[in-house]
Short mmCIF file of C-alpha atoms in Angstrom, two decimals:
data_model
loop_
_atom_site.label_atom_id
_atom_site.label_comp_id
_atom_site.label_asym_id
_atom_site.label_seq_id
_atom_site.Cartn_x
_atom_site.Cartn_y
_atom_site.Cartn_z
CA UNK X 1 -8.16 15.70 34.84
CA UNK X 2 -5.25 13.55 34.06
CA UNK X 3 -6.37 11.16 36.73
CA UNK X 4 -9.94 11.07 35.51
CA UNK X 5 -8.69 10.45 31.90
CA UNK X 6 -6.20 7.73 33.08
CA UNK X 7 -8.86 5.78 34.74
CA UNK X 8 -11.52 6.25 31.93
CA UNK X 9 -9.36 5.79 28.90
CA UNK X 10 -7.49 2.65 30.03
CA UNK X 11 -9.80 0.26 28.18
CA UNK X 12 -9.60 -0.68 24.47
CA UNK X 13 -12.91 -0.85 22.47
CA UNK X 14 -11.47 -3.76 20.33
CA UNK X 15 -10.66 -6.06 23.13
CA UNK X 16 -10.95 -6.48 26.82
CA UNK X 17 -8.05 -8.76 27.96
CA UNK X 18 -7.41 -6.90 31.14
CA UNK X 19 -8.37 -7.65 34.75
CA UNK X 20 -11.73 -8.85 35.32
CA UNK X 21 -14.26 -6.31 36.74
CA UNK X 22 -15.24 -9.01 39.24
CA UNK X 23 -11.84 -8.72 40.90
CA UNK X 24 -10.89 -6.02 43.45
CA UNK X 25 -7.43 -4.52 43.16
CA UNK X 26 -6.52 -6.54 46.19
CA UNK X 27 -7.69 -10.01 44.75
CA UNK X 28 -6.67 -9.56 41.21
CA UNK X 29 -2.98 -9.41 41.83
CA UNK X 30 -3.12 -12.76 43.88
CA UNK X 31 -4.00 -14.63 40.73
CA UNK X 32 -0.99 -16.31 38.94
CA UNK X 33 -2.31 -15.26 35.59
CA UNK X 34 -2.62 -11.50 36.66
CA UNK X 35 0.59 -10.37 35.16
CA UNK X 36 -0.12 -11.84 31.79
CA UNK X 37 -3.57 -10.44 31.72
CA UNK X 38 -2.46 -7.05 32.60
CA UNK X 39 0.25 -7.09 30.04
CA UNK X 40 -2.16 -8.18 27.33
CA UNK X 41 -4.37 -5.34 28.12
CA UNK X 42 -1.41 -3.03 27.70
CA UNK X 43 -0.81 -4.53 24.37
CA UNK X 44 -4.47 -4.07 23.33
CA UNK X 45 -4.24 -0.48 24.19
CA UNK X 46 -0.98 0.19 22.41
CA UNK X 47 -2.57 1.98 19.44
CA UNK X 48 -5.89 2.44 17.87
CA UNK X 49 -6.90 0.96 14.45
CA UNK X 50 -9.12 4.13 13.92
CA UNK X 51 -6.09 6.46 14.42
CA UNK X 52 -3.75 4.12 12.46
CA UNK X 53 -5.78 4.43 9.23
CA UNK X 54 -7.31 7.85 9.47
CA UNK X 55 -3.71 9.39 10.17
CA UNK X 56 -3.56 9.31 6.31
CA UNK X 57 -6.15 11.81 6.07
CA UNK X 58 -4.12 14.17 8.31
CA UNK X 59 -1.63 14.07 5.57
CA UNK X 60 -1.68 14.80 1.78
CA UNK X 61 -2.13 11.05 1.22
CA UNK X 62 -5.88 10.90 1.61
CA UNK X 63 -9.21 12.81 2.20
CA UNK X 64 -11.63 11.89 4.96
CA UNK X 65 -15.22 12.49 4.05
CA UNK X 66 -16.32 11.65 7.69
CA UNK X 67 -16.85 14.19 10.17
CA UNK X 68 -16.51 11.53 12.92
CA UNK X 69 -13.88 8.93 12.08
CA UNK X 70 -10.30 9.48 13.25
CA UNK X 71 -11.54 11.72 15.99
CA UNK X 72 -12.69 14.30 13.50
CA UNK X 73 -9.63 14.12 11.37
CA UNK X 74 -11.41 15.98 8.69
CA UNK X 75 -11.63 19.15 10.98
CA UNK X 76 -8.01 18.85 11.83
CA UNK X 77 -6.92 18.57 8.17
CA UNK X 78 -8.98 21.67 7.53
CA UNK X 79 -7.26 23.62 10.34
CA UNK X 80 -10.63 23.99 12.19
CA UNK X 81 -9.65 22.44 15.52
CA UNK X 82 -8.69 23.28 19.14
CA UNK X 83 -8.17 21.79 22.45
CA UNK X 84 -11.82 20.56 22.52
CA UNK X 85 -11.68 18.63 19.28
CA UNK X 86 -12.24 14.82 19.72
CA UNK X 87 -8.91 13.60 18.36
CA UNK X 88 -6.96 16.14 20.29
CA UNK X 89 -8.49 15.23 23.47
CA UNK X 90 -8.77 11.63 22.61
CA UNK X 91 -5.12 11.04 21.51
CA UNK X 92 -3.92 12.69 24.85
CA UNK X 93 -6.35 10.42 26.85
CA UNK X 94 -5.71 7.21 24.97
CA UNK X 95 -1.99 7.31 25.49
CA UNK X 96 -2.16 8.34 29.12
CA UNK X 97 -4.60 5.58 29.72
CA UNK X 98 -1.97 3.15 28.23
CA UNK X 99 0.66 4.66 30.38
CA UNK X 100 -1.45 4.15 33.43
CA UNK X 101 -2.08 0.41 32.51
CA UNK X 102 1.80 -0.03 32.37
CA UNK X 103 2.47 1.82 35.54
CA UNK X 104 -0.30 -0.22 37.29
CA UNK X 105 1.40 -3.48 36.24
CA UNK X 106 4.85 -2.23 37.22
CA UNK X 107 3.49 -1.27 40.72
CA UNK X 108 1.75 -4.53 41.33
CA UNK X 109 3.70 -7.33 39.68
CA UNK X 110 5.67 -8.21 42.71
CA UNK X 111 2.34 -9.27 44.22
CA UNK X 112 1.78 -12.02 41.62
CA UNK X 113 2.44 -15.49 43.24
CA UNK X 114 4.88 -17.89 41.71
CA UNK X 115 5.92 -15.70 38.64
CA UNK X 116 9.18 -17.04 37.45
CA UNK X 117 12.08 -14.43 37.55
CA UNK X 118 13.02 -14.67 33.80
CA UNK X 119 9.32 -14.33 32.85
CA UNK X 120 8.80 -11.47 35.21
CA UNK X 121 11.80 -9.58 33.70
CA UNK X 122 10.61 -10.05 30.16
CA UNK X 123 7.01 -8.86 31.24
CA UNK X 124 8.55 -5.79 32.70
CA UNK X 125 10.55 -5.19 29.47
CA UNK X 126 7.55 -5.57 27.23
CA UNK X 127 5.41 -3.12 29.43
CA UNK X 128 8.18 -0.44 29.48
CA UNK X 129 8.43 -0.61 25.78
CA UNK X 130 4.72 -0.07 25.47
CA UNK X 131 5.04 2.90 27.63
CA UNK X 132 7.91 4.34 25.66
CA UNK X 133 5.72 3.87 22.55
CA UNK X 134 3.00 5.85 24.07
CA UNK X 135 5.36 8.68 24.91
CA UNK X 136 6.82 8.47 21.36
CA UNK X 137 3.21 9.45 19.99
CA UNK X 138 2.66 12.04 22.79
CA UNK X 139 5.74 14.01 22.04
CA UNK X 140 5.13 13.80 18.18
CA UNK X 141 1.74 15.44 18.62
CA UNK X 142 2.08 17.64 21.65
CA UNK X 143 5.89 18.39 22.25
CA UNK X 144 6.26 18.79 25.99
CA UNK X 145 4.07 16.40 27.91
CA UNK X 146 3.55 15.18 31.53
CA UNK X 147 6.20 12.53 32.07
CA UNK X 148 4.73 9.89 34.54
CA UNK X 149 7.28 7.23 35.41
CA UNK X 150 5.42 5.56 38.20
CA UNK X 151 1.66 5.04 39.31
CA UNK X 152 0.35 8.16 40.78
CA UNK X 153 -2.56 8.92 42.94
CA UNK X 154 -5.70 10.86 41.95
CA UNK X 155 -4.77 13.93 43.84
CA UNK X 156 -1.18 13.93 42.28
CA UNK X 157 -2.76 13.83 38.82
CA UNK X 158 -4.00 17.37 39.46
CA UNK X 159 -0.60 18.68 40.22
CA UNK X 160 1.66 17.30 37.58
CA UNK X 161 3.25 19.62 34.94
CA UNK X 162 4.63 19.03 31.48
CA UNK X 163 8.22 17.99 31.03
CA UNK X 164 10.37 19.47 28.06
CA UNK X 165 10.24 17.14 25.06
CA UNK X 166 14.02 16.71 25.24
CA UNK X 167 13.74 15.24 28.73
CA UNK X 168 11.01 12.76 27.56
CA UNK X 169 13.04 11.87 24.47
CA UNK X 170 16.04 11.05 26.67
CA UNK X 171 13.88 9.13 29.03
CA UNK X 172 12.56 6.98 26.13
CA UNK X 173 16.05 6.22 24.88
CA UNK X 174 17.23 5.31 28.28
CA UNK X 175 14.33 2.95 28.90
CA UNK X 176 14.82 1.17 25.61
CA UNK X 177 18.47 0.68 26.21
CA UNK X 178 17.82 -0.82 29.60
CA UNK X 179 15.02 -3.32 28.53
CA UNK X 180 16.78 -4.60 25.37
CA UNK X 181 18.76 -7.36 27.16
CA UNK X 182 15.49 -8.67 28.77
CA UNK X 183 13.68 -8.95 25.45
CA UNK X 184 14.02 -12.06 23.24
CA UNK X 185 15.03 -12.00 19.74
CA UNK X 186 12.22 -12.70 17.18
CA UNK X 187 13.22 -16.42 16.74
CA UNK X 188 13.48 -16.96 20.39
CA UNK X 189 9.82 -16.62 21.07
CA UNK X 190 7.50 -19.75 21.04
CA UNK X 191 4.93 -20.01 18.30
CA UNK X 192 2.28 -19.17 20.97
CA UNK X 193 4.01 -15.88 21.74
CA UNK X 194 4.52 -14.63 18.16
CA UNK X 195 3.66 -11.01 17.94
CA UNK X 196 5.23 -10.06 21.28
CA UNK X 197 7.68 -7.22 21.59
CA UNK X 198 11.19 -8.21 20.56
CA UNK X 199 14.69 -6.83 21.11
CA UNK X 200 14.48 -5.84 17.40
CA UNK X 201 11.43 -3.86 17.99
CA UNK X 202 13.11 -1.92 20.82
CA UNK X 203 16.08 -1.09 18.78
CA UNK X 204 13.86 -0.15 15.81
CA UNK X 205 11.71 2.20 17.88
CA UNK X 206 14.95 3.74 19.35
CA UNK X 207 16.23 4.27 15.89
CA UNK X 208 12.89 6.09 14.92
CA UNK X 209 13.22 8.50 17.98
CA UNK X 210 16.85 9.29 16.96
CA UNK X 211 15.68 9.98 13.39
CA UNK X 212 12.85 12.09 14.46
CA UNK X 213 15.34 13.88 16.75
CA UNK X 214 17.53 14.58 13.78
CA UNK X 215 20.44 12.50 15.36
CA UNK X 216 21.39 11.20 11.97
CA UNK X 217 24.72 9.66 12.70
CA UNK X 218 23.48 7.82 15.84
CA UNK X 219 20.39 6.70 13.92
CA UNK X 220 22.64 5.39 11.08
CA UNK X 221 24.84 3.42 13.68
CA UNK X 222 21.89 1.76 15.24
CA UNK X 223 20.17 0.99 11.91
CA UNK X 224 23.40 -0.58 10.68
CA UNK X 225 23.30 -2.94 13.54
CA UNK X 226 19.76 -3.97 13.00
CA UNK X 227 20.53 -4.53 9.32
CA UNK X 228 23.50 -6.64 10.42
CA UNK X 229 21.35 -9.00 12.47
CA UNK X 230 22.49 -7.66 15.88
CA UNK X 231 18.91 -7.51 17.16
CA UNK X 232 17.35 -10.49 15.24
CA UNK X 233 17.17 -11.42 11.64
CA UNK X 234 14.71 -9.51 9.51
CA UNK X 235 14.51 -9.60 5.70
CA UNK X 236 12.18 -8.01 2.96
CA UNK X 237 9.24 -10.35 2.34
CA UNK X 238 9.47 -11.52 -1.28
CA UNK X 239 6.00 -10.04 -2.18
CA UNK X 240 5.14 -6.37 -1.44
CA UNK X 241 1.33 -7.11 -1.62
CA UNK X 242 1.76 -10.31 0.34
CA UNK X 243 3.09 -8.46 3.41
CA UNK X 244 -0.37 -7.33 4.20
CA UNK X 245 -2.22 -10.61 3.67
CA UNK X 246 -3.49 -12.64 6.60
CA UNK X 247 -1.71 -15.82 5.62
CA UNK X 248 1.68 -14.08 5.81
CA UNK X 249 1.28 -12.36 9.30
CA UNK X 250 4.45 -12.09 11.32
CA UNK X 251 6.41 -12.68 8.24
CA UNK X 252 10.09 -11.94 7.92
CA UNK X 253 9.72 -8.27 7.54
CA UNK X 254 7.49 -7.57 10.47
CA UNK X 255 9.16 -5.93 13.46
CA UNK X 256 6.20 -4.75 15.55
CA UNK X 257 2.54 -5.40 14.97
CA UNK X 258 -0.66 -4.26 16.59
CA UNK X 259 -2.07 -7.70 16.91
CA UNK X 260 -5.71 -8.82 16.04
CA UNK X 261 -7.30 -12.14 16.02
CA UNK X 262 -10.25 -13.08 13.74
CA UNK X 263 -13.54 -13.20 15.56
CA UNK X 264 -12.10 -12.57 19.02
CA UNK X 265 -10.33 -9.05 18.38
CA UNK X 266 -11.12 -7.48 15.20
CA UNK X 267 -11.20 -3.92 13.51
CA UNK X 268 -13.63 -2.73 11.01
CA UNK X 269 -11.57 -0.07 9.31
CA UNK X 270 -11.54 -1.49 5.86
CA UNK X 271 -15.01 -0.87 5.11
CA UNK X 272 -14.28 2.97 5.12
CA UNK X 273 -11.79 2.72 2.28
CA UNK X 274 -12.87 -0.07 0.02
CA UNK X 275 -14.83 0.35 -3.14
CA UNK X 276 -18.42 1.22 -1.93
CA UNK X 277 -19.80 -2.05 -3.59
CA UNK X 278 -17.44 -4.10 -1.36
CA UNK X 279 -17.33 -1.98 1.80
CA UNK X 280 -21.14 -1.55 1.89
CA UNK X 281 -20.70 1.72 3.73
CA UNK X 282 -20.00 5.39 2.89
CA UNK X 283 -16.33 5.70 1.77
CA UNK X 284 -14.90 7.58 4.71
CA UNK X 285 -11.41 7.88 3.48
CA UNK X 286 -9.94 8.00 -0.11
CA UNK X 287 -6.59 8.35 -1.51
CA UNK X 288 -5.51 11.80 -3.16
CA UNK X 289 -4.32 12.38 -6.62
CA UNK X 290 -1.16 13.66 -4.91
CA UNK X 291 -0.43 10.27 -3.58
CA UNK X 292 -1.21 8.64 -6.90
CA UNK X 293 1.22 11.09 -8.68
CA UNK X 294 3.94 10.22 -6.26
CA UNK X 295 4.32 6.79 -7.68
CA UNK X 296 7.11 6.94 -10.28
CA UNK X 297 7.46 5.18 -13.64
CA UNK X 298 8.94 1.96 -14.11
CA UNK X 299 12.02 3.63 -15.60
CA UNK X 300 12.61 5.30 -12.18
CA UNK X 301 11.48 8.83 -13.40
CA UNK X 302 8.80 10.93 -11.78
CA UNK X 303 5.78 11.49 -13.98
CA UNK X 304 6.67 15.17 -14.33
CA UNK X 305 10.24 14.40 -15.46
CA UNK X 306 11.37 14.69 -19.07
CA UNK X 307 11.71 11.19 -20.66
CA UNK X 308 9.46 9.51 -18.09
CA UNK X 309 7.02 8.36 -20.84
CA UNK X 310 4.01 9.38 -18.79
CA UNK X 311 0.90 9.68 -20.75
CA UNK X 312 -2.33 11.43 -19.41
CA UNK X 313 -4.50 9.16 -21.50
CA UNK X 314 -3.19 6.11 -19.74
CA UNK X 315 -2.16 7.48 -16.58
CA UNK X 316 -1.59 4.15 -14.69
CA UNK X 317 0.56 2.44 -17.41
CA UNK X 318 4.05 1.62 -16.71
CA UNK X 319 3.97 2.81 -13.07
CA UNK X 320 5.58 1.59 -9.94
CA UNK X 321 4.03 -1.75 -9.35
CA UNK X 322 3.32 -0.55 -5.70
CA UNK X 323 0.62 1.85 -7.14
CA UNK X 324 -1.57 -0.94 -8.21
CA UNK X 325 -0.94 -2.93 -5.00
CA UNK X 326 -1.76 0.25 -2.84
CA UNK X 327 -4.59 2.08 -4.68
CA UNK X 328 -7.75 1.00 -6.71
CA UNK X 329 -8.38 3.45 -9.68
CA UNK X 330 -10.58 3.49 -12.57
CA UNK X 331 -10.27 0.26 -14.48
CA UNK X 332 -8.59 -1.59 -11.55
CA UNK X 333 -9.05 -5.38 -11.28
CA UNK X 334 -10.40 -6.41 -7.93
CA UNK X 335 -10.89 -9.84 -6.32
CA UNK X 336 -14.06 -9.92 -4.24
CA UNK X 337 -14.45 -11.95 -0.88
CA UNK X 338 -16.40 -14.47 -3.00
CA UNK X 339 -13.24 -14.84 -5.29
CA UNK X 340 -14.74 -13.24 -8.32
CA UNK X 341 -12.54 -10.87 -10.34
CA UNK X 342 -14.40 -7.60 -11.20
CA UNK X 343 -13.36 -4.26 -12.75
CA UNK X 344 -13.82 -1.16 -10.45
CA UNK X 345 -15.11 1.81 -12.40
CA UNK X 346 -14.88 5.34 -10.76
CA UNK X 347 -15.50 7.66 -13.74
CA UNK X 348 -18.53 9.66 -13.42
CA UNK X 349 -21.73 7.78 -14.48
CA UNK X 350 -20.04 4.36 -14.47
CA UNK X 351 -22.05 2.88 -11.36
CA UNK X 352 -22.12 2.65 -7.58
CA UNK X 353 -18.33 3.21 -7.17
CA UNK X 354 -18.30 6.25 -9.42
CA UNK X 355 -16.86 9.57 -8.18
CA UNK X 356 -20.30 11.19 -8.71
CA UNK X 357 -22.09 8.82 -6.41
CA UNK X 358 -22.89 10.27 -3.09
CA UNK X 359 -21.65 7.36 -0.83
CA UNK X 360 -18.63 6.60 -3.05
CA UNK X 361 -15.03 8.00 -2.94
CA UNK X 362 -14.84 11.68 -3.32
CA UNK X 363 -11.55 11.41 -5.12
CA UNK X 364 -12.26 8.49 -7.62
CA UNK X 365 -9.66 6.27 -5.69
CA UNK X 366 -9.83 3.68 -3.02
CA UNK X 367 -7.20 1.86 -1.05
CA UNK X 368 -6.42 -1.74 -1.84
CA UNK X 369 -3.52 -2.22 0.74
CA UNK X 370 -4.78 -4.00 3.93
CA UNK X 371 -7.81 -5.45 2.13
CA UNK X 372 -8.67 -8.67 3.96
CA UNK X 373 -10.68 -11.06 1.79
CA UNK X 374 -11.25 -13.22 5.00
CA UNK X 375 -13.02 -10.60 6.92
CA UNK X 376 -16.54 -11.38 7.91
CA UNK X 377 -19.79 -10.17 6.23
CA UNK X 378 -19.41 -6.86 8.10
CA UNK X 379 -15.86 -6.40 6.92
CA UNK X 380 -14.58 -6.98 10.51
CA UNK X 381 -10.95 -8.06 10.00
CA UNK X 382 -8.48 -9.80 12.18
CA UNK X 383 -5.53 -8.71 10.17
CA UNK X 384 -2.62 -7.31 12.12
CA UNK X 385 -1.66 -3.83 11.60
CA UNK X 386 2.08 -3.39 11.02
CA UNK X 387 3.65 -0.55 13.23
CA UNK X 388 7.33 -1.15 12.20
CA UNK X 389 8.70 -3.25 9.38
CA UNK X 390 12.16 -3.97 7.89
CA UNK X 391 11.53 -1.87 4.73
CA UNK X 392 11.10 1.14 7.13
CA UNK X 393 14.46 0.28 8.74
CA UNK X 394 16.19 0.42 5.32
CA UNK X 395 14.38 3.62 4.40
CA UNK X 396 15.47 5.19 7.75
CA UNK X 397 18.83 4.18 7.12
CA UNK X 398 18.95 5.73 3.59
CA UNK X 399 17.45 8.88 5.02
CA UNK X 400 20.01 9.11 7.88
CA UNK X 401 22.85 8.67 5.32
CA UNK X 402 21.41 11.14 2.95
CA UNK X 403 21.04 13.78 5.51
CA UNK X 404 24.71 13.48 6.23
CA UNK X 405 25.62 13.58 2.48
CA UNK X 406 26.61 10.02 2.72
CA UNK X 407 24.03 8.13 0.39
CA UNK X 408 26.62 6.37 -1.86
CA UNK X 409 26.10 3.38 -4.19
CA UNK X 410 26.54 0.86 -1.45
CA UNK X 411 23.84 2.33 0.66
CA UNK X 412 21.56 2.84 -2.21
CA UNK X 413 21.94 -0.85 -3.14
CA UNK X 414 21.10 -2.04 0.37
CA UNK X 415 18.09 0.35 0.71
CA UNK X 416 16.34 1.94 -2.30
CA UNK X 417 17.46 -0.73 -4.85
CA UNK X 418 16.51 -3.64 -2.72
CA UNK X 419 13.09 -2.28 -1.92
CA UNK X 420 12.43 -1.50 -5.56
CA UNK X 421 13.48 -4.91 -6.60
CA UNK X 422 11.16 -6.48 -4.09
CA UNK X 423 8.41 -4.21 -5.34
CA UNK X 424 8.77 -5.47 -8.81
CA UNK X 425 11.01 -3.09 -10.75
CA UNK X 426 13.37 -4.51 -13.34
CA UNK X 427 14.46 -1.62 -15.50
CA UNK X 428 18.13 -0.88 -14.70
CA UNK X 429 17.29 2.84 -15.02
CA UNK X 430 15.08 2.63 -11.87
CA UNK X 431 17.64 0.40 -10.00
CA UNK X 432 21.08 1.60 -10.69
CA UNK X 433 22.49 4.31 -8.47
CA UNK X 434 24.50 5.72 -11.33
CA UNK X 435 21.31 7.01 -12.83
CA UNK X 436 20.68 9.24 -9.91
CA UNK X 437 24.19 10.38 -8.95
CA UNK X 438 23.82 13.58 -10.80
CA UNK X 439 20.82 14.90 -8.87
CA UNK X 440 23.00 16.01 -5.98
CA UNK X 441 22.45 15.39 -2.28
CA UNK X 442 19.12 17.51 -2.20
CA UNK X 443 17.80 15.52 -5.09
CA UNK X 444 18.81 12.10 -3.20
CA UNK X 445 17.00 13.40 -0.16
CA UNK X 446 13.75 13.97 -2.32
CA UNK X 447 14.09 10.52 -3.74
CA UNK X 448 14.30 8.81 -0.21
CA UNK X 449 11.19 10.93 0.84
CA UNK X 450 9.26 9.95 -2.37
CA UNK X 451 10.23 6.29 -1.78
CA UNK X 452 8.98 6.38 1.82
CA UNK X 453 5.68 7.84 0.70
CA UNK X 454 5.10 5.24 -1.88
CA UNK X 455 6.28 2.23 0.11
CA UNK X 456 4.48 3.22 3.44
CA UNK X 457 1.15 4.56 2.25
CA UNK X 458 -1.70 3.58 4.47
CA UNK X 459 0.71 2.68 7.25
CA UNK X 460 0.26 5.73 9.48
CA UNK X 461 3.76 7.10 8.53
CA UNK X 462 3.13 10.14 6.16
CA UNK X 463 1.61 12.31 8.74
CA UNK X 464 4.70 12.18 10.99
CA UNK X 465 7.07 12.45 8.15
CA UNK X 466 5.63 15.79 6.80
CA UNK X 467 5.64 17.20 10.26
CA UNK X 468 9.27 16.28 11.09
CA UNK X 469 10.47 17.47 7.70
CA UNK X 470 8.64 20.71 8.27
CA UNK X 471 6.95 20.55 4.92
CA UNK X 472 3.32 20.40 6.14
CA UNK X 473 2.61 23.91 5.55
CA UNK X 474 3.53 23.24 1.87
CA UNK X 475 1.60 20.11 1.24
CA UNK X 476 -1.24 20.57 3.66
CA UNK X 477 -2.40 24.07 2.41
CA UNK X 478 -4.81 24.67 -0.37
CA UNK X 479 -6.71 22.12 -2.42
CA UNK X 480 -6.69 18.47 -2.21
CA UNK X 481 -7.41 16.92 -5.76
CA UNK X 482 -8.97 13.76 -6.88
CA UNK X 483 -8.98 12.06 -10.34
CA UNK X 484 -9.08 14.06 -13.38
CA UNK X 485 -12.45 14.32 -15.17
CA UNK X 486 -12.38 16.12 -18.34
CA UNK X 487 -9.86 18.83 -18.43
CA UNK X 488 -9.40 19.23 -14.69
CA UNK X 489 -9.12 17.36 -11.44
CA UNK X 490 -11.97 17.10 -8.94
CA UNK X 491 -11.53 19.37 -5.99
CA UNK X 492 -12.09 16.94 -2.99
CA UNK X 493 -11.14 19.26 -0.18
CA UNK X 494 -9.54 22.39 1.05
CA UNK X 495 -6.76 22.15 3.60
CA UNK X 496 -5.33 24.70 6.07
CA UNK X 497 -2.06 24.29 7.99
CA UNK X 498 -0.62 27.26 9.94
CA UNK X 499 3.12 26.61 10.53
CA UNK X 500 2.93 29.03 13.52
CA UNK X 501 0.60 26.81 15.52
CA UNK X 502 -0.18 23.43 13.79
CA UNK X 503 3.00 21.69 14.14
CA UNK X 504 1.93 20.84 17.73
CA UNK X 505 -1.45 20.05 19.05
CA UNK X 506 -2.88 22.11 21.92
CA UNK X 507 -3.12 20.32 25.34
CA UNK X 508 -6.70 19.43 25.75
CA UNK X 509 -8.85 22.28 27.12
CA UNK X 510 -10.54 20.17 29.69
CA UNK X 511 -7.20 18.95 31.25
CA UNK X 512 -6.02 22.64 31.44
CA UNK X 513 -9.22 23.60 33.13
CA UNK X 514 -8.66 20.99 35.84
CA UNK X 515 -4.89 21.41 36.12
CA UNK X 516 -3.33 24.78 35.47
CA UNK X 517 0.18 23.21 35.81
CA UNK X 518 -0.20 22.05 32.29
CA UNK X 519 0.18 25.59 31.18
CA UNK X 520 1.56 27.30 29.18
CA UNK X 521 -0.08 25.72 26.16
CA UNK X 522 1.72 25.25 22.87
CA UNK X 523 2.53 28.25 20.84
CA UNK X 524 -0.52 30.22 19.64
CA UNK X 525 -3.01 28.02 21.15
#
């Protein structure tokens, strides 16, 4: 079944840059442009825009009202899924389709005529990075997975077994170490090649792998090298909201993108989370009250802390500036694609965006981040989706140091303080480490985790964080609330997360039925 899936899932619904269907396998690789076309196809299939956004609803950040989008993410959040659920089967097929594309390129690139040696080495390094990226996601969702290092035959695909996660992790790290010398630094690419995989991207992905594997010291060492410019120069972009605007694509903060191009290659995801009047489609995903509550006050205190100044009658006043840049709430100002400034009302009885309207947000909130005013009339956007950015490097470093009880003032100033200053904080109480030194190391870890959630909301990170921190059974069980109406918050959804089984997805049932070597399945599936 793996073979069937690898053949069938290799394409990308957003773009077809791969080998022309008019070519046979024999003639395609005789074309001088074959290697680049095959690599571009691998890039296009590196990740899915649908998964990227709807991953938020697999966490406590958002609620999906759609029974379809994200591969039935709604069912997974409710704990009502198994090896036949679309997303569980689709994620497996998607990544193995991408791995097949890479292995096919690696097996045939020597046939391409007149391919310059340096360019060939770079293509191979880019392709191997993409393969490692696929395995990174596979291990996060499924744990032990089939490790396919080379192109395999149809018959072989029915015999392959799963390898221990530790072996796959070791393989990814070795691959990334080996390809780094062949990858250019960000500033070494020509303008026409902007967005291609860099040495910095390989280092950052390896740092993620180390962090996810709880190798805190090793992760910190590598992250220090990235911050020092060993793998290219990256800096925080001056404007938090500007990071996600089309005019600032591939800015100084971006380390790895999922690339899109207006008209030629687009995604239509923003229509699902914009205010109903702007998206012109049923709101498929909406932020949770829990995410809104995560944003601290401008004085650096959580809204539940004594002395925070939080007032329930004006809940959005004096809050972390990233709240307004990320989420649209009742009373938010919004600039339409026509350039008109309007006020969004979500309270019951206030219009088409109100929480009591059938097609509107079920939580009373909408996402603003990634809103592309240049999208076409159907909200098809060519805006790149950022997979890794420099702020994440800083947050990973802060986490790695905190987990070793080493988050001191110098580390704080390079990471949390720098990120908050860029976000727009000015109150010394929110910026100075001395104001937090008394919370203890456990408190500092909580601060880092809160900062990650606020900074990286709607960037497909939270779902992986709550799983690797082993807090999913706490934050993904029970009621998911929306905005407060009257004396109580709206009940938007009810979640179920069974720690005994849900930290790993099951191997898709159809694959097991075709290949018993994939057994045993993950615990309790």
